[in-house]
């Protein structure tokens, strides 16, 4: 990648990166590969315990040397005080329990050998405080806050010299994050994989750019090709934040079960749904029997978060462990339709940059011709 690459923005110099592509991933290998490809890798660590965060940050640092990388935590404002599963279990209604047991019976899901990702601990103040302390003590360069943006966390991370970032899906979230003092916003639109809001990326990004003033904004949600990067820059963003494209990589594939990989490889743009059946909050994922069962007439409404985690965490773990295909699904955005094979992360980044440069060049030539 050359110095003159048209997709390069001011933000690159400020953050010590070559291209303004931020790659979110739950895999340390992907995070390291994005940073090593000249972008900014961000590790999704919200389901990791404090000790795991310390070890995994060290692994990424060893792989990237002095290149910057970030870490993402989700800190919702209403969670239980303690990491006490029994306390929440007592609050799960019987109707919900029997509905989930019914799905397990209909699809012959065996018991899991261990708690699922959503039940290995309870999202609680106790866990969050330990995670925040581990991140503050680590040498990660940037801390992103996915849901919730507590001012005291922003201040604590800034005091440690870390860049702070908030993901926002509405103008009111952006206003709160700016008030908390974040250094950058990610405007994440409806198209995005994982937890997402109702405003489309095209409608959201320019509104957040206008609101943010001097604070840089990244566009997220549906960024799958270089043309999307060119569009994001034209909307006023200084870069892009991508999750879905990095799922379909050689580095991420070992973290997927065969059924999850199959669901992602075959999914087209129309094959994702937003369902609260995953975590209790709206979560875009590949459509499957799991989302269909919860959307069927007579199905109970998903519980609130994190109570829903306790209800479904173990069966979701069992579905993955035993590869129960009709129920297998994965968090993914509408951009998944662009990806039908695995490539190395470096190739994904290089392709995005090449296509983005070409799209911006084309737009420039069109301007010249018109003049
Ligand atoms: C499987 C998956 C899990 C995600 N988990 C988180 C998360 O834990 N925290 C977070 O801030 N964003 C999470 N996201 C959202 C990403 O940070 C990013 O905003 C989103 O993927 C961008 O849209 P795209 O999927 O269209 O690229 C997740 C996305 C996916 C696909």
Coordinates of C-alpha atoms and ligand atoms in Angstrom, one line a residue:
X1 CA 0.0 0.0 0.0
X2 CA 1.5 3.3 -1.0
X3 CA 1.6 6.6 0.9
X4 CA -0.7 8.1 -1.8
X5 CA -3.5 5.6 -1.6
X6 CA -6.7 7.8 -2.1
X7 CA -8.6 6.1 0.8
X8 CA -6.0 7.3 3.3
X9 CA -7.4 10.0 5.6
X10 CA -6.0 12.4 8.3
X11 CA -7.0 9.8 10.8
X12 CA -4.2 7.4 9.6
X13 CA -1.4 9.7 10.7
X14 CA -3.1 10.5 14.0
X15 CA -3.5 6.8 14.8
X16 CA -0.3 5.5 13.2
X17 CA -2.0 3.3 10.6
X18 CA -1.7 3.0 6.8
X19 CA -5.4 2.7 5.8
X20 CA -8.5 3.8 7.7
X21 CA -9.9 0.3 8.1
X22 CA -10.9 -0.8 11.6
X23 CA -11.5 -4.6 11.9
X24 CA -13.6 -5.9 14.8
X25 CA -13.2 -9.5 15.7
X26 CA -13.5 -12.0 18.5
X27 CA -10.4 -13.8 17.3
X28 CA -6.9 -12.6 18.3
X29 CA -5.5 -13.9 15.0
X30 CA -7.8 -11.7 13.0
X31 CA -7.1 -8.6 15.1
X32 CA -3.4 -9.1 14.8
X33 CA -3.7 -9.7 11.0
X34 CA -5.8 -6.5 10.5
X35 CA -3.2 -4.4 12.3
X36 CA -0.3 -6.1 10.5
X37 CA -2.1 -5.4 7.2
X38 CA -2.0 -1.6 7.9
X39 CA -5.4 -1.3 9.5
X40 CA -6.5 -1.2 13.1
X41 CA -7.6 -4.5 14.6
X42 CA -10.1 -4.4 17.5
X43 CA -10.5 -7.4 19.8
X44 CA -14.1 -8.1 21.0
X45 CA -13.4 -9.1 24.6
X46 CA -16.8 -8.6 26.2
X47 CA -17.2 -12.4 26.8
X48 CA -13.7 -12.9 28.1
X49 CA -12.7 -12.9 31.8
X50 CA -10.2 -10.4 33.1
X51 CA -7.3 -12.9 33.2
X52 CA -8.1 -14.0 29.6
X53 CA -8.1 -10.4 28.5
X54 CA -4.7 -9.9 30.0
X55 CA -3.3 -13.0 28.2
X56 CA -5.0 -12.3 24.9
X57 CA -3.9 -8.6 24.8
X58 CA -0.3 -9.9 25.4
X59 CA -0.7 -12.4 22.5
X60 CA -1.9 -9.7 20.1
X61 CA 0.9 -7.3 21.2
X62 CA 3.5 -10.1 20.6
X63 CA 2.1 -10.5 17.1
X64 CA 1.8 -6.8 16.1
X65 CA 4.9 -5.3 17.8
X66 CA 4.5 -1.5 17.9
X67 CA 1.4 -1.4 15.6
X68 CA -1.7 -0.1 17.3
X69 CA -4.7 -2.3 18.2
X70 CA -7.9 -1.9 20.2
X71 CA -10.2 -3.8 22.5
X72 CA -14.0 -3.6 22.7
X73 CA -16.2 -4.0 25.7
X74 CA -20.0 -3.9 26.0
X75 CA -21.1 -2.2 29.2
X76 CA -24.9 -2.1 29.5
X77 CA -26.1 0.2 32.3
X78 CA -28.5 -2.3 33.9
X79 CA -26.8 -5.5 34.9
X80 CA -26.9 -7.6 38.1
X81 CA -24.4 -6.8 40.8
X82 CA -22.9 -10.3 41.1
X83 CA -21.8 -13.1 38.8
X84 CA -24.4 -15.3 40.3
X85 CA -26.2 -17.6 37.9
X86 CA -28.6 -19.1 40.5
X87 CA -29.9 -15.6 41.3
X88 CA -31.0 -15.1 37.6
X89 CA -32.1 -18.7 37.1
X90 CA -34.8 -18.1 39.8
X91 CA -36.2 -15.3 37.6
X92 CA -36.7 -17.3 34.4
X93 CA -40.4 -17.9 33.8
X94 CA -41.5 -21.6 33.4
X95 CA -43.2 -20.8 30.1
X96 CA -39.8 -19.8 28.6
X97 CA -38.0 -22.8 30.1
X98 CA -40.5 -25.2 28.6
X99 CA -40.4 -23.4 25.2
X100 CA -36.6 -23.8 25.1
X101 CA -36.8 -27.4 26.3
X102 CA -39.4 -28.0 23.4
X103 CA -36.9 -26.7 20.8
X104 CA -34.2 -29.0 22.3
X105 CA -36.6 -32.0 22.1
X106 CA -37.9 -31.3 18.6
X107 CA -34.3 -30.9 17.1
X108 CA -32.8 -33.7 19.3
X109 CA -30.2 -31.4 20.9
X110 CA -28.0 -33.3 23.3
X111 CA -26.9 -31.7 26.6
X112 CA -23.8 -29.5 26.4
X113 CA -20.6 -30.8 28.0
X114 CA -20.0 -27.3 29.5
X115 CA -21.8 -23.9 29.9
X116 CA -22.2 -22.0 26.6
X117 CA -20.5 -18.7 25.8
X118 CA -23.4 -16.8 27.2
X119 CA -23.5 -18.8 30.5
X120 CA -19.9 -19.3 31.3
X121 CA -20.3 -16.2 33.4
X122 CA -23.1 -13.7 34.0
X123 CA -22.7 -10.3 32.6
X124 CA -22.6 -8.4 35.9
X125 CA -21.0 -5.4 37.6
X126 CA -18.6 -7.8 39.3
X127 CA -17.3 -9.1 36.0
X128 CA -17.4 -5.8 34.2
X129 CA -15.3 -4.1 37.0
X130 CA -12.6 -6.8 36.7
X131 CA -12.6 -6.5 32.8
X132 CA -12.3 -2.7 33.0
X133 CA -9.4 -3.0 35.4
X134 CA -7.6 -5.6 33.2
X135 CA -8.1 -3.4 30.1
X136 CA -6.9 -0.3 31.9
X137 CA -3.7 -2.1 33.1
X138 CA -3.0 -3.5 29.6
X139 CA -1.0 -1.8 26.9
X140 CA -3.9 -1.9 24.4
X141 CA -3.9 1.4 22.4
X142 CA -7.7 1.9 22.1
X143 CA -10.8 1.0 24.0
X144 CA -14.1 0.8 22.2
X145 CA -17.4 0.7 24.0
X146 CA -20.1 -1.3 22.1
X147 CA -23.2 -0.7 24.2
X148 CA -23.2 1.9 26.9
X149 CA -20.6 4.6 27.4
X150 CA -20.0 5.3 31.1
X151 CA -18.2 8.6 31.5
X152 CA -16.1 7.2 34.3
X153 CA -14.8 4.4 32.1
X154 CA -13.9 6.9 29.3
X155 CA -12.1 9.1 31.8
X156 CA -10.2 6.1 33.3
X157 CA -9.1 4.9 29.9
X158 CA -8.0 8.3 28.8
X159 CA -6.0 8.8 32.0
X160 CA -4.1 5.7 30.9
X161 CA -3.4 7.3 27.5
X162 CA -5.8 5.1 25.6
X163 CA -7.9 6.3 22.6
X164 CA -11.6 6.0 23.5
X165 CA -14.3 5.1 21.0
X166 CA -18.1 4.6 21.2
X167 CA -20.3 2.7 18.9
X168 CA -23.6 4.6 18.3
X169 CA -26.7 3.8 16.4
X170 CA -28.7 7.1 17.0
X171 CA -27.9 10.7 17.5
X172 CA -28.9 10.7 21.1
X173 CA -26.3 7.9 21.8
X174 CA -23.7 10.1 20.0
X175 CA -24.5 13.1 22.1
X176 CA -24.1 11.1 25.3
X177 CA -20.7 9.7 24.0
X178 CA -19.4 13.1 23.1
X179 CA -20.4 14.4 26.5
X180 CA -18.5 11.5 28.0
X181 CA -15.4 12.8 26.1
X182 CA -14.7 10.0 23.6
X183 CA -12.0 10.5 21.0
X184 CA -13.9 8.9 18.1
X185 CA -17.4 7.7 17.2
X186 CA -18.4 4.7 15.2
X187 CA -21.8 5.3 13.5
X188 CA -23.1 1.8 13.2
X189 CA -26.2 1.4 11.0
X190 CA -29.0 -1.2 10.7
X191 CA -27.2 -3.3 8.1
X192 CA -24.5 -4.3 10.7
X193 CA -24.0 -7.8 12.1
X194 CA -24.4 -8.4 15.8
X195 CA -26.3 -6.0 18.1
X196 CA -27.7 -3.3 15.9
X197 CA -30.2 -0.4 15.7
X198 CA -32.9 0.7 13.4
X199 CA -31.4 3.5 11.4
X200 CA -29.7 2.6 8.1
X201 CA -26.0 3.3 7.6
X202 CA -26.7 5.9 4.8
X203 CA -29.1 7.8 7.0
X204 CA -27.0 7.6 10.2
X205 CA -23.5 8.4 9.1
X206 CA -23.9 12.0 7.8
X207 CA -26.1 12.9 10.9
X208 CA -23.4 11.7 13.3
X209 CA -20.7 13.4 11.3
X210 CA -22.6 16.7 11.6
X211 CA -23.1 16.3 15.3
X212 CA -19.5 15.2 16.0
X213 CA -17.8 18.4 14.9
X214 CA -14.0 17.8 15.1
X215 CA -14.4 14.3 16.6
X216 CA -13.7 11.8 13.8
X217 CA -16.4 9.3 12.8
X218 CA -16.1 5.8 11.3
X219 CA -18.9 4.3 9.2
X220 CA -20.1 0.8 10.2
X221 CA -22.8 -1.5 9.0
X222 CA -22.7 -3.1 5.5
X223 CA -19.2 -2.0 4.6
X224 CA -18.2 -5.0 2.4
X225 CA -16.4 -3.6 -0.6
X226 CA -14.1 -0.7 -1.5
X227 CA -17.1 1.1 -3.0
X228 CA -18.6 1.2 0.4
X229 CA -15.4 2.8 1.8
X230 CA -15.5 5.4 -1.0
X231 CA -19.2 6.1 -0.1
X232 CA -18.4 6.3 3.7
X233 CA -15.6 8.9 3.1
X234 CA -18.0 10.9 0.8
X235 CA -20.6 10.9 3.6
X236 CA -18.0 12.5 5.8
X237 CA -16.6 9.6 7.7
X238 CA -12.8 9.4 8.1
X239 CA -12.7 5.6 7.9
X240 CA -14.7 2.4 8.3
X241 CA -15.3 -0.1 11.0
X242 CA -16.0 -3.7 9.7
X243 CA -17.1 -6.9 11.4
X244 CA -18.8 -9.2 8.9
X245 CA -16.1 -9.2 6.2
X246 CA -13.5 -10.5 8.6
X247 CA -15.7 -13.5 9.6
X248 CA -15.0 -15.1 6.2
X249 CA -11.3 -15.3 6.6
X250 CA -8.8 -18.1 7.0
X251 CA -7.8 -16.7 10.4
X252 CA -11.4 -16.7 11.7
X253 CA -12.7 -20.0 10.2
X254 CA -11.0 -22.2 12.9
X255 CA -13.3 -20.4 15.5
X256 CA -16.4 -21.5 13.7
X257 CA -18.2 -24.9 13.9
X258 CA -18.9 -26.6 10.5
X259 CA -22.5 -25.6 10.7
X260 CA -21.7 -21.9 11.4
X261 CA -19.2 -21.8 8.6
X262 CA -21.8 -23.3 6.2
X263 CA -24.5 -20.8 7.3
X264 CA -22.1 -17.9 6.7
X265 CA -20.7 -19.2 3.4
X266 CA -24.2 -19.7 1.9
X267 CA -25.9 -16.6 3.3
X268 CA -27.0 -13.9 0.8
X269 CA -27.9 -10.3 1.6
X270 CA -31.5 -11.3 2.3
X271 CA -30.6 -14.2 4.6
X272 CA -30.0 -12.3 7.9
X273 CA -32.6 -11.3 10.4
X274 CA -32.7 -9.2 13.5
X275 CA -33.8 -11.3 16.4
X276 CA -33.9 -10.8 20.2
X277 CA -33.6 -14.6 20.6
X278 CA -29.8 -14.5 20.9
X279 CA -29.2 -12.2 23.9
X280 CA -32.5 -10.4 24.6
X281 CA -31.3 -7.4 22.6
X282 CA -31.8 -6.9 18.8
X283 CA -29.0 -9.0 17.2
X284 CA -28.5 -9.4 13.4
X285 CA -27.7 -13.0 12.5
X286 CA -28.1 -15.5 9.7
X287 CA -31.7 -16.7 9.6
X288 CA -32.1 -20.3 11.0
X289 CA -34.6 -22.5 12.7
X290 CA -33.5 -20.8 15.9
X291 CA -34.7 -17.3 14.8
X292 CA -37.8 -18.8 13.1
X293 CA -38.9 -20.8 16.2
X294 CA -38.8 -17.6 18.3
X295 CA -40.7 -15.6 15.6
X296 CA -43.4 -18.3 15.2
X297 CA -47.0 -17.5 16.4
X298 CA -47.3 -18.5 20.1
X299 CA -43.6 -18.2 20.9
X300 CA -42.9 -16.3 24.0
X301 CA -41.2 -12.9 23.8
X302 CA -37.4 -13.1 24.5
X303 CA -36.5 -12.0 28.0
X304 CA -34.5 -8.9 28.9
X305 CA -30.7 -8.9 28.7
X306 CA -28.8 -10.6 30.5
X307 CA -31.7 -12.8 31.8
X308 CA -32.2 -14.2 28.3
X309 CA -28.5 -15.3 28.3
X310 CA -29.2 -17.6 31.2
X311 CA -32.2 -19.0 29.4
X312 CA -30.5 -19.8 26.1
X313 CA -26.8 -19.8 26.8
X314 CA -26.5 -23.6 27.3
X315 CA -28.7 -24.7 24.5
X316 CA -26.9 -22.3 22.1
X317 CA -23.6 -23.9 23.3
X318 CA -25.0 -27.4 22.7
X319 CA -26.3 -26.5 19.2
X320 CA -22.7 -25.5 18.3
X321 CA -21.0 -28.4 20.1
X322 CA -23.2 -31.0 18.5
X323 CA -23.5 -29.3 15.2
X324 CA -27.3 -29.2 15.0
X325 CA -27.5 -27.8 11.5
X326 CA -31.1 -26.3 11.2
X327 CA -30.5 -24.3 14.4
X328 CA -27.0 -23.2 13.6
X329 CA -26.6 -19.5 12.9
X330 CA -24.0 -16.8 13.4
X331 CA -24.0 -13.0 13.9
X332 CA -23.6 -11.4 10.5
X333 CA -24.6 -8.2 8.7
X334 CA -26.3 -7.8 5.3
X335 CA -22.8 -7.5 3.8
X336 CA -22.4 -11.2 4.2
X337 CA -23.8 -11.7 0.7
X338 CA -20.5 -10.5 -0.7
X339 CA -18.5 -13.3 0.8
X340 CA -18.7 -16.9 -0.4
X341 CA -15.1 -18.1 0.2
X342 CA -12.4 -17.8 2.8
X343 CA -9.4 -15.5 2.2
X344 CA -6.5 -14.4 4.3
X345 CA -7.2 -11.2 6.3
X346 CA -4.4 -9.4 4.5
X347 CA -6.1 -10.1 1.1
X348 CA -9.4 -8.8 2.4
X349 CA -7.8 -5.5 3.5
X350 CA -5.8 -5.2 0.3
X351 CA -8.9 -5.8 -1.9
X352 CA -10.9 -3.2 0.1
X353 CA -8.1 -0.6 -0.4
X354 CA -7.6 -1.4 -4.1
X355 CA -11.4 -1.2 -4.8
X356 CA -11.8 1.9 -2.6
X357 CA -8.9 3.7 -4.4
X358 CA -10.5 2.8 -7.8
X359 CA -13.9 4.0 -6.7
X360 CA -12.5 7.4 -5.5
X361 CA -10.4 7.7 -8.7
X362 CA -13.5 7.0 -10.8
X363 CA -15.5 9.6 -8.9
X364 CA -12.6 12.2 -9.5
X365 CA -12.5 11.4 -13.2
X366 CA -16.3 11.8 -13.5
X367 CA -15.9 15.3 -11.8
X368 CA -13.2 16.2 -14.3
X369 CA -15.2 15.1 -17.3
X370 CA -18.2 17.0 -16.1
X371 CA -16.2 20.2 -15.5
Ligands
LIG1 C1 -20.6 -11.8 15.1 C2 -20.5 -10.4 15.5 C3 -20.4 -10.1 16.8 C4 -20.3 -8.7 17.2 N1 -20.1 -8.5 18.6 C5 -19.8 -7.2 18.9 C6 -19.4 -6.9 20.3 O1 -19.3 -7.7 21.1 N2 -19.2 -5.6 20.5 C7 -19.3 -4.6 19.6 O2 -19.1 -3.4 19.9 N3 -19.7 -4.8 18.3 C8 -20.0 -6.1 18.0 N4 -20.3 -6.4 16.7 C9 -20.5 -5.3 15.7 C10 -19.2 -4.8 15.1 O3 -18.4 -4.1 16.0 C11 -19.4 -3.9 13.9 O4 -20.0 -2.7 14.3 C12 -20.3 -4.5 12.8 O5 -19.9 -5.8 12.5 C13 -20.2 -3.6 11.6 O6 -21.1 -4.0 10.6 P1 -20.8 -5.2 9.5 O7 -21.1 -6.4 10.3 O8 -21.8 -4.9 8.4 O9 -19.4 -5.1 9.1 C14 -20.4 -7.7 16.3 C15 -20.5 -8.1 14.9 C16 -20.6 -9.4 14.5 C17 -20.7 -9.7 13.1

